[in-house]
Coordinates of C-alpha atoms and ligand atoms in Angstrom, one line a residue:
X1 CA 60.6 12.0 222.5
X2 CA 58.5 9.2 223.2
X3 CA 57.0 7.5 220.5
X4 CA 52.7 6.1 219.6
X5 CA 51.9 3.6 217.3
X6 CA 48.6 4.8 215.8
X7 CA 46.7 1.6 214.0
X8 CA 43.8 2.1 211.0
X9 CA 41.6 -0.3 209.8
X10 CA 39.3 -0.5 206.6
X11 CA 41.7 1.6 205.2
X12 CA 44.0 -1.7 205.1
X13 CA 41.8 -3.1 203.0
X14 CA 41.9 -0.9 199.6
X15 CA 43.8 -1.4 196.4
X16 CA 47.3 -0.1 197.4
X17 CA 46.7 3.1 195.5
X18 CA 43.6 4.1 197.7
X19 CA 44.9 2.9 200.2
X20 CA 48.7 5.1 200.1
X21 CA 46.0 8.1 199.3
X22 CA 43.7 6.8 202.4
X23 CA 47.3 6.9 204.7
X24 CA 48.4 10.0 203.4
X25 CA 45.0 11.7 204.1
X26 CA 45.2 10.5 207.7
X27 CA 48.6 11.7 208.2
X28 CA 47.9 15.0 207.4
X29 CA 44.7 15.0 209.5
X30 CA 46.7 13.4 212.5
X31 CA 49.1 16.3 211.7
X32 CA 46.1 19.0 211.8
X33 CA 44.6 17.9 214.9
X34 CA 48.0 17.9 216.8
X35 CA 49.0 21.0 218.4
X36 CA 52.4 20.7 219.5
X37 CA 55.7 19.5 218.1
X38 CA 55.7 16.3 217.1
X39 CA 57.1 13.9 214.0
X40 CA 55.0 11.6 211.8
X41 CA 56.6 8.6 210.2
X42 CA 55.1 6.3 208.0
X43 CA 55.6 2.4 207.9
X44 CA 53.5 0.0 206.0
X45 CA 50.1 -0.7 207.6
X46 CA 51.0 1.9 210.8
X47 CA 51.6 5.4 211.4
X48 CA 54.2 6.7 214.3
X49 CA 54.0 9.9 216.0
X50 CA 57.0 10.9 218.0
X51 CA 56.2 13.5 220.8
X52 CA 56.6 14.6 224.2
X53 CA 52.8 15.3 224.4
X54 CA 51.8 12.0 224.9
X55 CA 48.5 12.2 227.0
X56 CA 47.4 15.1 224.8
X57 CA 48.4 13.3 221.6
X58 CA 46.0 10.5 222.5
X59 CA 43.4 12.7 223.8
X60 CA 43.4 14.5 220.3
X61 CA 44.1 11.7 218.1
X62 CA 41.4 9.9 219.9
X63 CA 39.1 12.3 217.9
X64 CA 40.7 11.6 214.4
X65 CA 37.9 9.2 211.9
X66 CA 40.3 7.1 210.6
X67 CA 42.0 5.6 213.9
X68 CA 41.0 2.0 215.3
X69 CA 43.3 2.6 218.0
X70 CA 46.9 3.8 219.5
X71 CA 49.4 2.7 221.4
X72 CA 52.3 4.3 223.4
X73 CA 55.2 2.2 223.1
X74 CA 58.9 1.9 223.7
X75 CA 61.2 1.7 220.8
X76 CA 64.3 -1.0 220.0
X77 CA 66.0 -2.5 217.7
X78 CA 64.5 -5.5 216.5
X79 CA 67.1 -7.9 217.8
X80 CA 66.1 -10.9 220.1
X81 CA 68.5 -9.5 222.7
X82 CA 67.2 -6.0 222.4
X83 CA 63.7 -6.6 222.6
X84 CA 64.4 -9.5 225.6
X85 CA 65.6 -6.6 227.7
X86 CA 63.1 -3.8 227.0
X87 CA 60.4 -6.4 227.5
X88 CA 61.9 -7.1 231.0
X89 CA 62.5 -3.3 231.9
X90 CA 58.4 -2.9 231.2
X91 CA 57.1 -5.6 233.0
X92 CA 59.4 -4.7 236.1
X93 CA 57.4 -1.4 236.0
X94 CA 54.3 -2.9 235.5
X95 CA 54.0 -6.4 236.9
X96 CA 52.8 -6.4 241.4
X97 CA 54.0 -9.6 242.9
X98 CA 51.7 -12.1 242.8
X99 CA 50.5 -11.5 239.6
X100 CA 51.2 -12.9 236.5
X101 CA 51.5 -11.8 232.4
X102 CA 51.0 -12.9 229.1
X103 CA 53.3 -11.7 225.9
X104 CA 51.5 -11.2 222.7
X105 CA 53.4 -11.2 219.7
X106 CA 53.5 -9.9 216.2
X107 CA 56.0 -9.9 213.6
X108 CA 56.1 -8.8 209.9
X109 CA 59.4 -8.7 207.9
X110 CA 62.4 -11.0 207.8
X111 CA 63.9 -12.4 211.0
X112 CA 66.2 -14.6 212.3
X113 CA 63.4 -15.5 214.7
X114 CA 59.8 -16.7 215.1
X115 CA 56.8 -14.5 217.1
X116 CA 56.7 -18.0 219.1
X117 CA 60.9 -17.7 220.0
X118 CA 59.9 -14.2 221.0
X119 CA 57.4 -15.1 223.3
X120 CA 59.3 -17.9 224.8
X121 CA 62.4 -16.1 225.3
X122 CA 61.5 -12.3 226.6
X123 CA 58.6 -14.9 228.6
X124 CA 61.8 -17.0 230.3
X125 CA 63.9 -13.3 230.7
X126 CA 60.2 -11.6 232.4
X127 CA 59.7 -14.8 234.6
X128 CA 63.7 -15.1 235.7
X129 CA 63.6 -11.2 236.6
X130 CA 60.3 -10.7 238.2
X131 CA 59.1 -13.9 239.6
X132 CA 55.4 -13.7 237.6
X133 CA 54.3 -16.4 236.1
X134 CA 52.9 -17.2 232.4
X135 CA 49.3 -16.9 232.2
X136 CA 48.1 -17.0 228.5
X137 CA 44.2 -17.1 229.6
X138 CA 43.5 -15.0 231.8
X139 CA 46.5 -12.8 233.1
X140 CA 46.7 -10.0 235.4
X141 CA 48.9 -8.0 233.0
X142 CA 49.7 -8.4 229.0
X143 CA 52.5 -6.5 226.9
X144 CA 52.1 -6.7 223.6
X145 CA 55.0 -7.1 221.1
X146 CA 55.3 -5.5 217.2
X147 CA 58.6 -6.8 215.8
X148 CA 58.7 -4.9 212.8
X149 CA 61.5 -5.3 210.1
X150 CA 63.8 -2.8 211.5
X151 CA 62.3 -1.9 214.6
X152 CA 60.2 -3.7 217.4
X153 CA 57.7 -1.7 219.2
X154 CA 56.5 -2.7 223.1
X155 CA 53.5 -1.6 224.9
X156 CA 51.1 -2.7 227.4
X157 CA 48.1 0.0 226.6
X158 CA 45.9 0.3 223.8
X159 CA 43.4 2.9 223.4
X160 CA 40.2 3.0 221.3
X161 CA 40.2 5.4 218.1
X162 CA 36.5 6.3 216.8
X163 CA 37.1 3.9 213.7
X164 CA 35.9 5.0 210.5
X165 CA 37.7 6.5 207.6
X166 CA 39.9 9.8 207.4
X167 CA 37.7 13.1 207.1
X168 CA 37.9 13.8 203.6
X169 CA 38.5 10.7 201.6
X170 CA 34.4 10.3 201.3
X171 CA 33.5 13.4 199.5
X172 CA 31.7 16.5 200.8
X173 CA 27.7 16.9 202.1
X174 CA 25.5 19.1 203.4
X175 CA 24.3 18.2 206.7
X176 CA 20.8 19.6 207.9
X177 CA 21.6 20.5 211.6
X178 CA 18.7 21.3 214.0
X179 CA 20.4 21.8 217.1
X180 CA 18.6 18.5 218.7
X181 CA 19.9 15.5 219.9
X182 CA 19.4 13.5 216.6
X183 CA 21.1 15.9 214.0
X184 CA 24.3 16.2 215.7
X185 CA 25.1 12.4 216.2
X186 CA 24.3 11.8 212.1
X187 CA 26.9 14.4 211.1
X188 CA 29.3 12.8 213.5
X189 CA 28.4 9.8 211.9
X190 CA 29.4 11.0 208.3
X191 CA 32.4 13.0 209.9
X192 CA 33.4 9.2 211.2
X193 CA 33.0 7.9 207.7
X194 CA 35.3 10.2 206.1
X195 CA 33.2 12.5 204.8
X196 CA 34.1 16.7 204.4
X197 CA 30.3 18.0 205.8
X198 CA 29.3 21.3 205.4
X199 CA 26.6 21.8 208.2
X200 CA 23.8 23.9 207.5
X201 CA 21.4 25.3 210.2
X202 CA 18.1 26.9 208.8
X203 CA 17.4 30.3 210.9
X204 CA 13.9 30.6 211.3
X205 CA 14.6 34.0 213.2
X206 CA 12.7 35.8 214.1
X207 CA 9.9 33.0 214.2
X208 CA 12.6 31.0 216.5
X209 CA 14.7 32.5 219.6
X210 CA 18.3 32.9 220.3
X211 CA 18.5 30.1 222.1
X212 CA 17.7 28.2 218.9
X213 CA 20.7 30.0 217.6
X214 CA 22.9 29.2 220.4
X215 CA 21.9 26.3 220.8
X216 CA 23.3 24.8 217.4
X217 CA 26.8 27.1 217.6
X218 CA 27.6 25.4 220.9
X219 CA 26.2 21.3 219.1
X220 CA 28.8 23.2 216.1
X221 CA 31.6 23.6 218.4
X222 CA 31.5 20.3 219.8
X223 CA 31.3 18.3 216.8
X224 CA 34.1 20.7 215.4
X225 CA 36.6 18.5 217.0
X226 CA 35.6 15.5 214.5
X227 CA 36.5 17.3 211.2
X228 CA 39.6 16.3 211.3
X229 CA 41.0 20.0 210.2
X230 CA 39.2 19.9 207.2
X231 CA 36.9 23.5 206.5
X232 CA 33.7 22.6 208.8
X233 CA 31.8 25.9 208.7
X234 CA 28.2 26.3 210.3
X235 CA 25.7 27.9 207.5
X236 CA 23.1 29.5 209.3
X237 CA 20.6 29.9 206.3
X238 CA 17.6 32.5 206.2
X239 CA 14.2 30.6 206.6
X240 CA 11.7 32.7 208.2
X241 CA 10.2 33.9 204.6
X242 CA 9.6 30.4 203.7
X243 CA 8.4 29.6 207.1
X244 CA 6.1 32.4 207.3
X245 CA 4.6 31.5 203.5
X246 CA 4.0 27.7 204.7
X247 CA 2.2 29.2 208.1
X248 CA 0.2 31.9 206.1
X249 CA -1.2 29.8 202.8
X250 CA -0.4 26.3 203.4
X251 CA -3.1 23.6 204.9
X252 CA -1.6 23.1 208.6
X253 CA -1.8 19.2 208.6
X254 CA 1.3 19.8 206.2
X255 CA 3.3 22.3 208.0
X256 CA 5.5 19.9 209.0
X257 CA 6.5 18.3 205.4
X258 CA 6.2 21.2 203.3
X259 CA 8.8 22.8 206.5
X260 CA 11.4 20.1 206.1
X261 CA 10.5 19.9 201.9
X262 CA 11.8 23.2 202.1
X263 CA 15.0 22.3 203.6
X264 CA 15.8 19.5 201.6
X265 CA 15.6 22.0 198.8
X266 CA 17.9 24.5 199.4
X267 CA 20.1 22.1 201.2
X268 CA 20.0 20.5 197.3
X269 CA 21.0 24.0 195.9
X270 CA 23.9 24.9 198.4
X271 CA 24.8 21.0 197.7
X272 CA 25.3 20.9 193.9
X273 CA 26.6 25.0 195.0
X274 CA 29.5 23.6 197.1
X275 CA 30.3 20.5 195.1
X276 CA 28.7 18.3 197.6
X277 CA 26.8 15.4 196.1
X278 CA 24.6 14.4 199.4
X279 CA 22.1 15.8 201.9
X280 CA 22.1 14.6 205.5
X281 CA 19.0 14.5 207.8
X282 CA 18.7 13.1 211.5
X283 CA 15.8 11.7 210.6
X284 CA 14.5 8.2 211.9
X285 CA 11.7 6.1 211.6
X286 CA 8.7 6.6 213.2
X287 CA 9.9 9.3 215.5
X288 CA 7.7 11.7 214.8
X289 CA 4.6 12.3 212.7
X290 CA 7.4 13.6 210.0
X291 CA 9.5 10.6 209.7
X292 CA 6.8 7.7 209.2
X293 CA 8.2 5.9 205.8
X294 CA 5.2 7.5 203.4
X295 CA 6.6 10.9 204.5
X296 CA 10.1 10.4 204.0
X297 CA 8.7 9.5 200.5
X298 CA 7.2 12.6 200.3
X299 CA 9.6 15.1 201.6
X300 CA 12.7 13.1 199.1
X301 CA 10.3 13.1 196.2
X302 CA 12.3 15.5 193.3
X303 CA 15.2 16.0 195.3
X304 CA 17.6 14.0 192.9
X305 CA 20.7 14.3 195.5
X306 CA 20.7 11.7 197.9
X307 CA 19.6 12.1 201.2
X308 CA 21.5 10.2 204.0
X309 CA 19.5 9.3 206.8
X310 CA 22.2 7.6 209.1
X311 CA 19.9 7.4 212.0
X312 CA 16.8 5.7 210.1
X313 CA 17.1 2.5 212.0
X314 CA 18.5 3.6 215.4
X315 CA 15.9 3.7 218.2
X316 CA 16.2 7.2 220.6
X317 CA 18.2 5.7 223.1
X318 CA 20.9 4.4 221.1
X319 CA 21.5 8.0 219.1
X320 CA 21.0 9.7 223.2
X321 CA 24.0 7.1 223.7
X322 CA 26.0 8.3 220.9
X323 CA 25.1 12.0 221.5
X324 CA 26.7 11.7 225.2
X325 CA 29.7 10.0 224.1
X326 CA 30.7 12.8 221.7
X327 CA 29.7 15.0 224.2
X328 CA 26.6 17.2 221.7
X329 CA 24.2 16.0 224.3
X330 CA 24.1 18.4 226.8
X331 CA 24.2 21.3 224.1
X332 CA 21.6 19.7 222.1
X333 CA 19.1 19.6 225.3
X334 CA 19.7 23.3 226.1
X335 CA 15.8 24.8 226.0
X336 CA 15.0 26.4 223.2
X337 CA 11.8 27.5 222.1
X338 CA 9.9 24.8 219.8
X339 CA 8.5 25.6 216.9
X340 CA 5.8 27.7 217.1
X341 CA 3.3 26.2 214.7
X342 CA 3.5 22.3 215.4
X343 CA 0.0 21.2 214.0
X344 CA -2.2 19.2 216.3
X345 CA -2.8 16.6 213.8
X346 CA 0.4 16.6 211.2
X347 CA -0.2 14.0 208.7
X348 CA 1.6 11.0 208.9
X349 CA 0.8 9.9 205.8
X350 CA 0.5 13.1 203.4
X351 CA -0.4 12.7 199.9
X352 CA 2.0 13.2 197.6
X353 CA -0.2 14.6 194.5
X354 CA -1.7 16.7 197.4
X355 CA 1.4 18.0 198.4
X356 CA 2.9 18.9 194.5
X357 CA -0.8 20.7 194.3
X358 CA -0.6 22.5 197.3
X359 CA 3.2 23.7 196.5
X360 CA 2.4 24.7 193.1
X361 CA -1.1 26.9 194.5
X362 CA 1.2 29.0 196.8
X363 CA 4.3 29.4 194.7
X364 CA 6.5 27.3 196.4
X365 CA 9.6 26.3 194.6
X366 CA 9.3 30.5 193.3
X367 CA 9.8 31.5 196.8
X368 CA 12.5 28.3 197.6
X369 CA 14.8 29.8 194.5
X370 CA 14.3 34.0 195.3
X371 CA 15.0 33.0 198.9
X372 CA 18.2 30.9 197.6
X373 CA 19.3 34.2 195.1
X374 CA 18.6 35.9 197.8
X375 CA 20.3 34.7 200.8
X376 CA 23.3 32.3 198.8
X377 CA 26.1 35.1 199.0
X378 CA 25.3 36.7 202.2
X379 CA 24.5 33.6 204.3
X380 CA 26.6 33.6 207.6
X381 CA 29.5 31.2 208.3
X382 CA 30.8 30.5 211.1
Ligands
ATP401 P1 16.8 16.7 215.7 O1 17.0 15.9 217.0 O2 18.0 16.6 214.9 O3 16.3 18.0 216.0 P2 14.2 15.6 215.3 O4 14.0 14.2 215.6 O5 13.8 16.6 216.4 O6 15.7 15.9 214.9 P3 12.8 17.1 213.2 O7 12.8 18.3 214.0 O8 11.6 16.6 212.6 O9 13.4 15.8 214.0 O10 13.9 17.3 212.1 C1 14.3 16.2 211.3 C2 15.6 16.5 210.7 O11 15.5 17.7 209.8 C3 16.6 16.9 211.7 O12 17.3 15.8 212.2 C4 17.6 17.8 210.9 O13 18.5 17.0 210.1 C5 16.6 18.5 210.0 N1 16.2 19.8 210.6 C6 15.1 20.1 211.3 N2 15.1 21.4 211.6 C7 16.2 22.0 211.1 C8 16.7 23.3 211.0 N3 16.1 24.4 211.6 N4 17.9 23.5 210.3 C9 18.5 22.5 209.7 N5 18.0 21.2 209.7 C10 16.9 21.0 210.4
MG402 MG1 14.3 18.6 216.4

């Protein structure tokens, strides 16, 4: 078995109750996400999966919030003499003539040694066996040594972890999934915070098309990989009736925020429902006529939950980036059919006594709740 040293970050930086809680949490999601046979151990400040797997172990764990980064390594004894000739038996394998090293060195615990007598002697022993040279700048090839206080761990590779904080340590929310590019990248971003998200897709079948439908299943499945094992079910919740009343009796300049009002509301009732004490939107400034600041006033106003707009501030191409690199993008651009109804002119700036009238004229919040009885217990998980 070959052994990965798996490092976390913030989490380090909790009260030590938290933060035993915080590495618990992440061992039992490392365990989730990981397949195949392998053995977690726990040391102070690092986490150590023993396996056989190691390219799919890195491929999975590199998916696990909660992970700054992971390193295979080889394991000794953490003696001077021990760790001298493992260091030499890696950088045979890994240094070409001609070029040179560096050794980086770590050390917690108590030793009859420095990190500096470290480097200095596995240096001399690399340097006598291979001919490289020292080169603490710039060097062709580094190996990186963790002298631990029973252990010391060697390694010349480390890969990037998403960051964050374990799935589940945050609380839970309901996040309002579209299917688009911008929705899928803001529940990854409260997946990567540690948060359990319960993502909720309003149907507006038969007003929208299968595609619409498929097209938020396949964004589901990719950002399924993030949760970390924890329950991460798609809702697909019944819209059309509240759709259709909007379309039927409601001025169109309003469409828009009176269709994502409605959301926010029963995304408020499954919320307080599933124990989830925030909404999530992909919203983000100025995008659309929808998102200008007084109508993210208007579409929040009496929702008491809050609503998390992670992408507020983030221009298109920075959430595009994000959306390729967890690999929702190409899902999230599959055609589907846009919504029927867009107004020519939507307000951006809608009046919020206007809006509270016009709710109350067509019976609004009546329909939002009989739709909510209605749909609650049947609603389709995925
Ligand atoms: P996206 O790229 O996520 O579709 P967008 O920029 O196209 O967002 P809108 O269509 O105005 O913006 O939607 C704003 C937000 O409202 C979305 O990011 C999403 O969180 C939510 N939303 C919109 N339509 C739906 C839907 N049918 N079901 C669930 N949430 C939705
Ligand atoms: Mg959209």
């Amino acid at each position: 078995m070959q052994t990965i040293m798996v490092r976390f970050g913030e989490i380090a930086l909790k009260g030590e109750w938290v933060r035993r809680e915080f590495e618990k949490k992440l061992m039992r999601n490392i365990s989730s996400v990981l397949d195949f046979e392998h053995e977690l151990l726990w040391e102070w400040g690092r986490i150590f999966v023993n396996t056989n797997k190691i390219d799919n172990a890195i491929r999975q764990m590199s998916n696990v919030p909660g992970i700054v980064s992971i390193s295979p390594c080889e394991v000794t004894e953490s003696r001077m003499d021990r760790i001298s000739e493992k260091a030499v038996e890696i950088a045979k394998n890994i240094i070409k003539p001609g070029e040179n090293f560096a050794l980086r060195v770590k050390r917690t615990g108590t030793h009859d040694f420095k990190s500096h007598d470290v480097a200095v002697v596995c240096g001399d022993a690399i340097n006598r066996s291979t001919g490289a040279k020292v080169n603490l700048t710039a060097p062709d090839r580094e190996i990186f040594i963790e002298v631990r206080q029973e252990k010391a761990y060697i390694y010349t590779r480390i890969f990037d972890g998403l960051g964050g904080l374990p799935v589940g340590t945050q609380g839970s929310v309901v996040s309002l999934i579209s299917g688009g590019i911008d929705s899928p990248v803001a529940t990854f971003l409260m997946l990567k915070r540690g948060c359990k998200v319960y993502p909720v897709h309003f149907d507006n079948r038969p007003f929208a098309d299968e595609m619409t439908i498929k097209r938020v299943k396949d964004v589901y499945e990719n950002l399924k990989v993030y949760s970390s094992g924890e329950d991460f079910d798609l809702t697909l919740f019944p819209y059309g009736r509240v759709w259709q009343l909007i379309v039927e009796k409601a001025p169109r300049p309003l469409t828009c925020i009176l269709c994502k009002r409605g959301m926010v509301k029963l995304a408020e009732k499954l919320a307080i429902d599933r124990g989830c004490l925030a909404i999530v939107t992909g919203e983000s400034l100025g995008q659309v006529a929808s998102q200008t600041l007084p109508n993210l006033r208007v579409i929040t106003y009496g929702i008491e939950l809050p609503i998390f707009r992670p992408l507020i501030t983030h221009d298109k191409v920075e959430t595009t980036d994000i959306a390729r690199k967890i690999l929702t993008y190409d899902s999230s651009i599959q055609k589907a059919r846009c919504c029927a109804i867009l107004p020519e002119r939507p307000a951006t700036s809608a009046k919020l006594e206007k809006v509270i009238e016009v709710e109350k004229d067509i019976g609004f919040d009546e329909t939002i709740q009989e739709v909510y009885e209605e749909s609650k217990s049947s609603v389709i998980t995925h």
